[in-house]
Amino acid sequence: MNRFFASISILLAVLVGFSSCEKVLDIDLPDAVNGIVFEGYIENGTFPYVLVSRSENYFSPINTAAEAIINALVTPDSVFITVDGVRTAMDKTCLSELSPEEKELALEFLGFESFPDGLDLCLYLKFSMQGEYGKTYRMTAYVEGKEYNAVTTIGQPVELDSLWYKDELPIDSFGSIWCRLSDRVGTDDYYYMWTENLTEGRSMYAIDGSPSFGDRLFQGETIEFNFYQGSNLANDNGNPDAEPWWFREGDTVIVKLGIIDRAVYDFWESVDAASNLNPFSAPTPVWSNFDNGGRGVWAGYATTVDTFVCVLNP
Amino acid sequence: MSTSLKIKQLFSFLVVLLFSLSLSAQEKHTISGTITDAANGETMIGTNVFMEPIMKGATTNVYGFYSLTVPAGDYTLKVSFLGYETYTQQISLTKDFDFNLELKESAYTKDEVVVKGEKKDENTKSSKMSTVEIPIAQVKELPALMGEVDIIKVIQLMPGVQSGSEGNAGLYVRGGGPDQNLVMLDEAVVYNASHLFGFLSVFNADAIKGMELTKGGMPAKYGGRLAAVLDISMKEGNKKKFEMEGGLGVINSRLTLQGPLVKDKGSYIVSGRFAYAGLLGGAIADMATKDNDGGTGGFFAGASYYFFDVNAKVNYTLGPKDRIFASGYFGRDVFGFKSSDGFSANIAWGNGTGAIRWNHIFTPKLFMNTSLIFSDYIFEFGAGQAEFELTLRSGIRDYNLKLDLNWLPDVRHNVQFGGNYIYHTFTPSSVSARTGDTQLDLGGVIKYHAHEAAIYIQDDWDISDRFRVNAGIRGSLFAHTGPFDRYGTNEVGQVVDTTKYNVGENVKTYAYAEPRVSGRVMLGKNNSIKASYTMNYQYIHLASLASISFPTDLWMPSTDKVKPQEGHQWALGYFHNFLDDKLEISVEGYYKTMKNLIEYKDGFSPDQNINNNVDNNFVFGKGNSYGAEFFIRKNGNRFNGWIGYTLAWTNRQFDDLNGGNWFPATYDRRHDLSIVGSYKINDHWSVSAVFVYGTGSAMTVPAARYFVNGNIVTEYGDRNSFRMPDYHRLDLGATFNPKQKRPRRFKSTWNFGIYNVYSRQNPYFIYFATKTSEEDQTISIEARQVSVFPILPSVTWNFKF
């Protein structure tokens, strides 16, 4: 009888194993509304900048991420930041206007590891302004005759208590960086995580997976969690040896933790939710803190950084 | 016309009707009793008991009971049921008369093969419309996915009924959602009727005696759901002799034991199914976790899956007027996996039901059934990775007391009245988690307690040979009570205050009257027009994260925030029988409106239920559906089958979804066609075929994209504005009864099936994959359609002795 069941099992495994199949489908998508997208950041101690672009049809071809980003860029009529009641115009700055050294620094700052020759990228920034803890910044942009506004706050930073490195995979030397965090009592805090792998020469990226989280589940408590490696489409160097999520023993890593406001948290959570849909999910819209149909985010970050060498505990 | 005016009119109508019952003064007597199957002692549902020459009759109820009150006199009594020998007897009715009968199956002849369980002209003569009955014997003859006979999937072949997706055992009736069907097994509510992530229903055809689906014109005795009632009766067990039957199939094995407890007095039946452990998991997990490159990588390679279910029932006849039944169902699906990087998860879900019922005949004209019913559904999910562990539970548990009385004062009236009370306990979501040594504060278990009660009265009144009406009214009440904490939230959804309700304290009570009426006008001997109007309230809701029915769906009561669902349905139909009732044709049109439907708000993720009320994350809307159903059925001789075609629309509108604009429901199908046939070649072979065609499901697809942080962000188009490719499929089946050289007790049959004969790649789901080329750094996005079932042959061996 056992043999009988065993053979039925094999039959079934074969049947089901071969049963699912897939094919590429040609489909007519609904007409897209080409909205204006902002990606603006201000962090304590650094100058604010914003990229303004337009959303594109979902299937429109992309040669490279850099090219796609540049092709989508829009030149606003003007962009202002208001802080403490003072309104300041931001300056349009293009890569082509920078010296080679400045350009390399700017690209790293923007998260590009390589950038095609002959392309230019223009953004709006204000070198003379620096983000300060506890301040609220309003961005006002005039694009194609429409006004868009968003407000963000750089909160008060939170420091990590301690950091350590832990093996996570059966494969030797792949692991993640663990930390202990004491959440503040009595305030709703929202966090954002980045890492920069100096050993691998990677830029500072938001960690892969879910870089934002809130303290709703551990209000005022001390928790432990881990940092993975970050990446984005624009910097994927296709190194087959690299386990994209994991650090290796010996890596020197800058770990950055930011406090964000609720609207920025909602934006990143919705980006995360929209990118993690299963085929049966209801579609998830991505929020924005811009009014007037603007997409994207104007994000203030109150950050602290630690430089850490990945060494297993003796 | 206002609702209250309508209710008043209906009440006046009922008073007139009941008054008319007492008018007739002529001396009358009652003949009553129970009709059973001579072969196994099972009571027979829907048997015709007919008196000549007055040409009046009755049909037996679900307990096999009938009662006929007619003027004193001489009659010819005829008892008939298709597939059984008609019983004829002369009677002189001078006093009330108890008459129980065992009906014998017709002798099988080569030329005349009949299908059991068909009532001859019920479809034109009764006041019922929009109902579906399919004999289990016929269900077993049709080809089935991987040979697994499934009554739900055969019901899906009827007009007005759809499945959610390929192979899905959910029911979507006339544009209603799966939560809007009252699915009952021996009166116990089954909250999630699926095994195997919906590929198979929980109903084991070996244990089932009969079923009836009501799509519209819902009688007043049923309530609590907007769309449909699926009433499934379990077999009672062979009263005459011990019997064992079973089968070995591709997915599961079955075994059923039945026999007398005390001969002709009581019997039992136990029926179980078990799906072979560990086999399906890998394939299903692969299917559900396609990666961006379309690979089915080894992430869930360590998957295992099994399910089982058991049906059991005993009954005992205490005396000529009393009979008791106890029945139960228990089933579980268990799915587990462990990935290579240390992630592990276990998912288990299932139903448990139990019912104790007592039939009592007060007088030959008054039959009572009282039931005490328990229903339970749970879903559990546990996952862990490294230091992090998470457990999630949800479920619903009911205790239900029901009283149903059937009064048959004379041959023209069949009055049913009664009531029921349900105590519900909902656990929409209870989550606990810890990371390292820190127990996360997830708010503990939030339960919702509710009382639901209803009373009803209805009369099926045969006004004249031409007119018949079934009118009734149902009064329903629902109270959500403490203990309960209501979390108040601000405009961004943060909890800012808490209102506490103590044990038994009323949180919110709703009460409504629900009028129901359906009527029939005979146009000729064989054709009639029927119309119905029903108003229904539904106090429980299913909150679903997915576009199809999944075990993760949460049951929620109506609360101070969630109003009861309200439905109205109008239906009109024409029914015509030809060829001595062997050919039935019907056309029905319907229009439905629905209010207070729920959906999760945009961007909801399950963690938002933690430390919060689930209903704080809902948005509310309305819906409508309308359509026409065409049906031709051939009964009788060697050939049986039907063609069903539905033209339908179903739409939804939520102020907070899709910009407040109307959108088609996910299961909106413009065209739905089923062609079903079975043919008996000889005593040993019969063959069958099923063809289905349906418009593709509605889905929401991406319309635009932009970059943030160097990554693609997707923007979706209008909700459900895109149609998947159309669905169509042909299945073939054959049943072989091997020749027996001499009559033996042991009998076996073989079922052969081919599912999806021409291997149509029907869409199961469509997803969008981003591909980055390592060589030239180009990025492309493509739509990919995943199909689950290509051509699939199957063999099932069944035995009986």
mmCIF file of C-alpha atoms in Angstrom, chain A residues 1 4-5 8-13 15-35 37-39 41 53-65 68-69 72 114 166 168-170 178 188 190 192 194 206 208 216-219 221-225 228 231-238 240 246 262 265-271 273-275 277-287 295-297, chain B residues 146 165 248-251 253 276 279-280 283-284 286-288 290 293-296 340-341 385-388 435-442 492-495 545-548 550 602-605 607-612 699-719 721-722 725 760-761 764-770 772 774 776-794:
data_model
loop_
_atom_site.group_PDB
_atom_site.id
_atom_site.type_symbol
_atom_site.label_atom_id
_atom_site.label_comp_id
_atom_site.label_asym_id
_atom_site.label_seq_id
_atom_site.Cartn_x
_atom_site.Cartn_y
_atom_site.Cartn_z
ATOM 1 C CA MET A 1 0.000 0.000 0.000
ATOM 2 C CA PHE A 4 0.930 2.689 -4.065
ATOM 3 C CA PHE A 5 0.775 5.950 -2.185
ATOM 4 C CA ILE A 8 0.504 8.451 -6.529
ATOM 5 C CA SER A 9 2.684 11.054 -4.835
ATOM 6 C CA ILE A 10 5.133 11.091 -7.661
ATOM 7 C CA LEU A 11 2.335 11.334 -10.196
ATOM 8 C CA LEU A 12 0.892 14.280 -8.366
ATOM 9 C CA ALA A 13 4.183 16.046 -7.944
ATOM 10 C CA LEU A 15 1.285 16.873 -12.505
ATOM 11 C CA VAL A 16 1.380 19.938 -10.303
ATOM 12 C CA GLY A 17 5.011 20.693 -10.919
ATOM 13 C CA PHE A 18 4.345 21.023 -14.607
ATOM 14 C CA SER A 19 1.042 22.672 -14.200
ATOM 15 C CA SER A 20 1.832 26.311 -13.641
ATOM 16 C CA CYS A 21 3.160 28.208 -16.595
ATOM 17 C CA GLU A 22 3.412 31.778 -17.676
ATOM 18 C CA LYS A 23 3.691 33.932 -20.720
ATOM 19 C CA VAL A 24 4.398 37.548 -21.502
ATOM 20 C CA LEU A 25 1.252 39.439 -22.335
ATOM 21 C CA ASP A 26 0.767 42.382 -24.678
ATOM 22 C CA ILE A 27 -1.723 44.635 -23.033
ATOM 23 C CA ASP A 28 -3.252 48.043 -23.617
ATOM 24 C CA LEU A 29 -2.893 50.014 -20.448
ATOM 25 C CA PRO A 30 -5.245 52.785 -19.435
ATOM 26 C CA ASP A 31 -4.173 56.346 -20.259
ATOM 27 C CA ALA A 32 -1.801 57.772 -17.713
ATOM 28 C CA VAL A 33 -2.059 61.167 -16.107
ATOM 29 C CA ASN A 34 1.394 62.680 -16.372
ATOM 30 C CA GLY A 35 1.770 64.228 -12.952
ATOM 31 C CA VAL A 37 6.870 64.489 -9.172
ATOM 32 C CA PHE A 38 9.062 66.100 -6.513
ATOM 33 C CA GLU A 39 11.920 64.484 -4.707
ATOM 34 C CA TYR A 41 15.299 66.468 0.902
ATOM 35 C CA SER A 53 10.167 65.341 -12.908
ATOM 36 C CA ARG A 54 7.080 64.058 -14.638
ATOM 37 C CA SER A 55 5.494 60.635 -14.279
ATOM 38 C CA GLU A 56 5.604 58.613 -17.487
ATOM 39 C CA ASN A 57 3.549 55.920 -19.132
ATOM 40 C CA TYR A 58 4.176 52.658 -17.347
ATOM 41 C CA PHE A 59 5.575 50.775 -20.319
ATOM 42 C CA SER A 60 7.556 53.612 -21.906
ATOM 43 C CA PRO A 61 11.043 52.283 -22.578
ATOM 44 C CA ILE A 62 13.964 52.990 -20.294
ATOM 45 C CA ASN A 63 17.525 52.781 -21.558
ATOM 46 C CA THR A 64 19.283 53.432 -18.303
ATOM 47 C CA ALA A 65 17.944 54.558 -14.958
ATOM 48 C CA ALA A 68 15.156 57.764 -17.648
ATOM 49 C CA ILE A 69 15.424 60.055 -14.661
ATOM 50 C CA ALA A 72 11.610 62.786 -17.097
ATOM 51 C CA SER A 114 28.006 55.862 -12.823
ATOM 52 C CA LYS A 166 25.913 39.017 13.329
ATOM 53 C CA GLU A 168 22.841 35.630 9.215
ATOM 54 C CA LEU A 169 23.430 33.138 6.405
ATOM 55 C CA PRO A 170 24.824 29.643 6.400
ATOM 56 C CA TRP A 178 22.295 44.782 14.655
ATOM 57 C CA ASP A 188 5.215 59.094 18.360
ATOM 58 C CA TYR A 190 9.103 57.555 12.934
ATOM 59 C CA TYR A 192 14.374 55.914 8.532
ATOM 60 C CA TRP A 194 20.478 54.146 5.591
ATOM 61 C CA ALA A 206 18.190 53.628 2.200
ATOM 62 C CA ASP A 208 16.645 47.435 1.104
ATOM 63 C CA ARG A 216 3.607 52.284 17.548
ATOM 64 C CA LEU A 217 4.463 48.751 18.622
ATOM 65 C CA PHE A 218 7.311 49.574 21.015
ATOM 66 C CA GLN A 219 6.419 53.028 22.322
ATOM 67 C CA GLU A 221 10.752 50.673 24.923
ATOM 68 C CA THR A 222 14.213 49.444 24.013
ATOM 69 C CA ILE A 223 14.305 47.259 20.913
ATOM 70 C CA GLU A 224 16.840 45.465 18.780
ATOM 71 C CA PHE A 225 16.745 45.363 14.990
ATOM 72 C CA TYR A 228 20.764 45.506 5.743
ATOM 73 C CA SER A 231 20.765 49.783 -3.231
ATOM 74 C CA ASN A 232 18.695 51.273 -6.002
ATOM 75 C CA LEU A 233 18.161 50.690 -9.690
ATOM 76 C CA ALA A 234 20.475 53.522 -10.611
ATOM 77 C CA ASN A 235 23.476 51.972 -8.908
ATOM 78 C CA ASP A 236 22.976 48.250 -9.392
ATOM 79 C CA ASN A 237 26.460 47.319 -10.513
ATOM 80 C CA GLY A 238 25.444 43.787 -11.323
ATOM 81 C CA PRO A 240 27.163 38.632 -9.111
ATOM 82 C CA TRP A 246 24.114 41.411 3.343
ATOM 83 C CA ARG A 262 4.406 61.394 9.983
ATOM 84 C CA TYR A 265 6.699 58.164 7.015
ATOM 85 C CA ASP A 266 3.336 57.691 5.257
ATOM 86 C CA PHE A 267 4.978 58.444 1.932
ATOM 87 C CA TRP A 268 7.762 55.890 2.396
ATOM 88 C CA GLU A 269 5.390 53.284 3.788
ATOM 89 C CA SER A 270 3.142 53.684 0.754
ATOM 90 C CA VAL A 271 6.128 53.397 -1.607
ATOM 91 C CA ALA A 273 3.535 48.835 0.157
ATOM 92 C CA ALA A 274 3.153 49.610 -3.556
ATOM 93 C CA SER A 275 6.373 47.802 -4.373
ATOM 94 C CA LEU A 277 2.152 43.803 -3.932
ATOM 95 C CA ASN A 278 1.180 40.237 -4.542
ATOM 96 C CA PRO A 279 -0.867 39.512 -7.658
ATOM 97 C CA PHE A 280 -4.102 39.379 -5.654
ATOM 98 C CA SER A 281 -3.575 42.609 -3.734
ATOM 99 C CA ALA A 282 -5.739 45.611 -4.149
ATOM 100 C CA PRO A 283 -3.615 48.311 -5.794
ATOM 101 C CA THR A 284 -1.957 50.652 -3.341
ATOM 102 C CA PRO A 285 -1.712 54.335 -4.166
ATOM 103 C CA VAL A 286 1.446 56.176 -3.171
ATOM 104 C CA TRP A 287 0.851 59.187 -0.902
ATOM 105 C CA ARG A 295 3.560 63.431 -6.444
ATOM 106 C CA GLY A 296 6.649 62.562 -4.447
ATOM 107 C CA VAL A 297 7.964 63.905 -1.180
ATOM 108 C CA MET B 146 -7.864 16.399 -10.851
ATOM 109 C CA SER B 165 -10.738 32.662 -10.475
ATOM 110 C CA LEU B 248 -8.375 6.978 -4.225
ATOM 111 C CA GLY B 249 -7.876 10.198 -6.099
ATOM 112 C CA VAL B 250 -5.054 12.369 -7.301
ATOM 113 C CA ILE B 251 -5.293 14.858 -4.450
ATOM 114 C CA SER B 253 -8.421 9.691 -0.499
ATOM 115 C CA TYR B 276 -1.540 13.413 0.837
ATOM 116 C CA LEU B 279 2.849 17.220 -1.849
ATOM 117 C CA LEU B 280 0.990 20.255 -2.929
ATOM 118 C CA ALA B 283 3.855 23.752 -6.187
ATOM 119 C CA ILE B 284 1.492 26.212 -4.580
ATOM 120 C CA ASP B 286 6.150 28.289 -6.183
ATOM 121 C CA MET B 287 3.099 29.652 -7.821
ATOM 122 C CA ALA B 288 2.550 32.266 -5.170
ATOM 123 C CA LYS B 290 7.155 34.170 -8.575
ATOM 124 C CA ASP B 293 12.540 37.307 -13.245
ATOM 125 C CA GLY B 294 9.692 34.862 -13.378
ATOM 126 C CA GLY B 295 11.771 32.158 -11.759
ATOM 127 C CA THR B 296 10.209 29.904 -9.203
ATOM 128 C CA SER B 340 17.073 28.434 3.302
ATOM 129 C CA ASP B 341 17.750 31.756 5.021
ATOM 130 C CA GLN B 385 13.058 34.782 11.298
ATOM 131 C CA ALA B 386 16.135 34.996 13.460
ATOM 132 C CA GLU B 387 15.104 36.784 16.657
ATOM 133 C CA PHE B 388 11.675 37.789 15.404
ATOM 134 C CA THR B 435 11.980 40.385 18.858
ATOM 135 C CA GLY B 436 14.795 39.002 20.939
ATOM 136 C CA ASP B 437 13.624 39.257 24.525
ATOM 137 C CA THR B 438 11.295 42.176 23.847
ATOM 138 C CA GLN B 439 7.608 41.330 23.676
ATOM 139 C CA LEU B 440 6.062 43.839 21.287
ATOM 140 C CA ASP B 441 2.959 45.634 22.501
ATOM 141 C CA LEU B 442 0.356 44.533 19.999
ATOM 142 C CA VAL B 492 -4.168 60.875 10.208
ATOM 143 C CA GLY B 493 -5.393 57.659 11.828
ATOM 144 C CA GLN B 494 -3.502 57.909 15.105
ATOM 145 C CA VAL B 495 -5.343 56.590 18.153
ATOM 146 C CA LEU B 545 -7.088 42.169 1.464
ATOM 147 C CA ALA B 546 -7.087 40.190 -1.738
ATOM 148 C CA SER B 547 -9.143 40.409 -4.864
ATOM 149 C CA ILE B 548 -10.294 36.798 -4.431
ATOM 150 C CA PHE B 550 -8.559 33.849 0.819
ATOM 151 C CA ASP B 602 -6.267 52.603 0.294
ATOM 152 C CA GLY B 603 -2.782 51.784 1.479
ATOM 153 C CA PHE B 604 -3.959 49.601 4.350
ATOM 154 C CA SER B 605 -1.518 47.054 5.696
ATOM 155 C CA ASP B 607 -0.232 45.928 11.008
ATOM 156 C CA GLN B 608 -2.591 48.907 11.133
ATOM 157 C CA ASN B 609 -5.103 46.642 12.915
ATOM 158 C CA ILE B 610 -2.706 46.337 15.837
ATOM 159 C CA ASN B 611 -3.621 48.433 18.872
ATOM 160 C CA ASN B 612 -6.587 49.668 16.887
ATOM 161 C CA MET B 699 -8.262 44.131 -12.480
ATOM 162 C CA THR B 700 -6.376 47.295 -11.755
ATOM 163 C CA VAL B 701 -3.179 47.809 -13.669
ATOM 164 C CA PRO B 702 -0.339 50.314 -13.514
ATOM 165 C CA ALA B 703 -0.764 53.397 -15.651
ATOM 166 C CA ALA B 704 2.314 55.461 -14.898
ATOM 167 C CA ARG B 705 5.656 55.311 -13.173
ATOM 168 C CA TYR B 706 8.182 57.687 -11.727
ATOM 169 C CA PHE B 707 11.478 57.496 -9.907
ATOM 170 C CA VAL B 708 12.016 58.195 -6.244
ATOM 171 C CA ASN B 709 15.327 57.453 -4.574
ATOM 172 C CA GLY B 710 16.462 55.848 -7.813
ATOM 173 C CA ASN B 711 13.691 53.246 -7.698
ATOM 174 C CA ILE B 712 10.534 52.914 -9.725
ATOM 175 C CA VAL B 713 7.270 53.935 -8.086
ATOM 176 C CA THR B 714 4.136 52.648 -9.766
ATOM 177 C CA GLU B 715 0.955 54.640 -10.178
ATOM 178 C CA TYR B 716 -2.222 52.671 -10.859
ATOM 179 C CA GLY B 717 -4.991 53.437 -13.303
ATOM 180 C CA ASP B 718 -8.704 53.440 -12.543
ATOM 181 C CA ARG B 719 -9.800 50.587 -10.313
ATOM 182 C CA SER B 721 -10.485 49.235 -15.538
ATOM 183 C CA PHE B 722 -8.501 46.462 -17.222
ATOM 184 C CA PRO B 725 -7.995 37.706 -21.292
ATOM 185 C CA ARG B 760 -5.922 26.839 -22.881
ATOM 186 C CA GLN B 761 -3.625 29.126 -20.913
ATOM 187 C CA TYR B 764 -4.787 32.942 -12.962
ATOM 188 C CA PHE B 765 -3.102 36.241 -12.301
ATOM 189 C CA ILE B 766 -1.133 38.877 -14.146
ATOM 190 C CA TYR B 767 1.870 40.577 -12.667
ATOM 191 C CA PHE B 768 4.340 43.195 -13.830
ATOM 192 C CA ALA B 769 8.017 42.492 -13.685
ATOM 193 C CA THR B 770 10.878 44.969 -13.835
ATOM 194 C CA THR B 772 17.363 45.212 -15.314
ATOM 195 C CA GLU B 774 23.288 43.636 -16.432
ATOM 196 C CA ASP B 776 23.557 47.435 -21.048
ATOM 197 C CA GLN B 777 21.793 48.666 -17.897
ATOM 198 C CA THR B 778 18.464 48.825 -19.678
ATOM 199 C CA ILE B 779 15.291 48.454 -17.698
ATOM 200 C CA SER B 780 12.130 46.931 -19.092
ATOM 201 C CA ILE B 781 8.735 46.307 -17.619
ATOM 202 C CA GLU B 782 6.530 43.552 -18.934
ATOM 203 C CA ALA B 783 3.171 42.073 -18.083
ATOM 204 C CA ARG B 784 3.250 38.365 -17.387
ATOM 205 C CA GLN B 785 0.280 36.076 -17.205
ATOM 206 C CA VAL B 786 0.466 33.052 -14.958
ATOM 207 C CA SER B 787 -1.766 30.087 -15.730
ATOM 208 C CA VAL B 788 -2.070 27.239 -13.279
ATOM 209 C CA PHE B 789 -3.841 24.369 -14.962
ATOM 210 C CA PRO B 790 -2.902 23.255 -18.467
ATOM 211 C CA ILE B 791 -4.296 19.950 -19.746
ATOM 212 C CA LEU B 792 -4.581 17.690 -16.678
ATOM 213 C CA PRO B 793 -5.620 14.057 -16.932
ATOM 214 C CA SER B 794 -6.864 12.304 -13.822
#
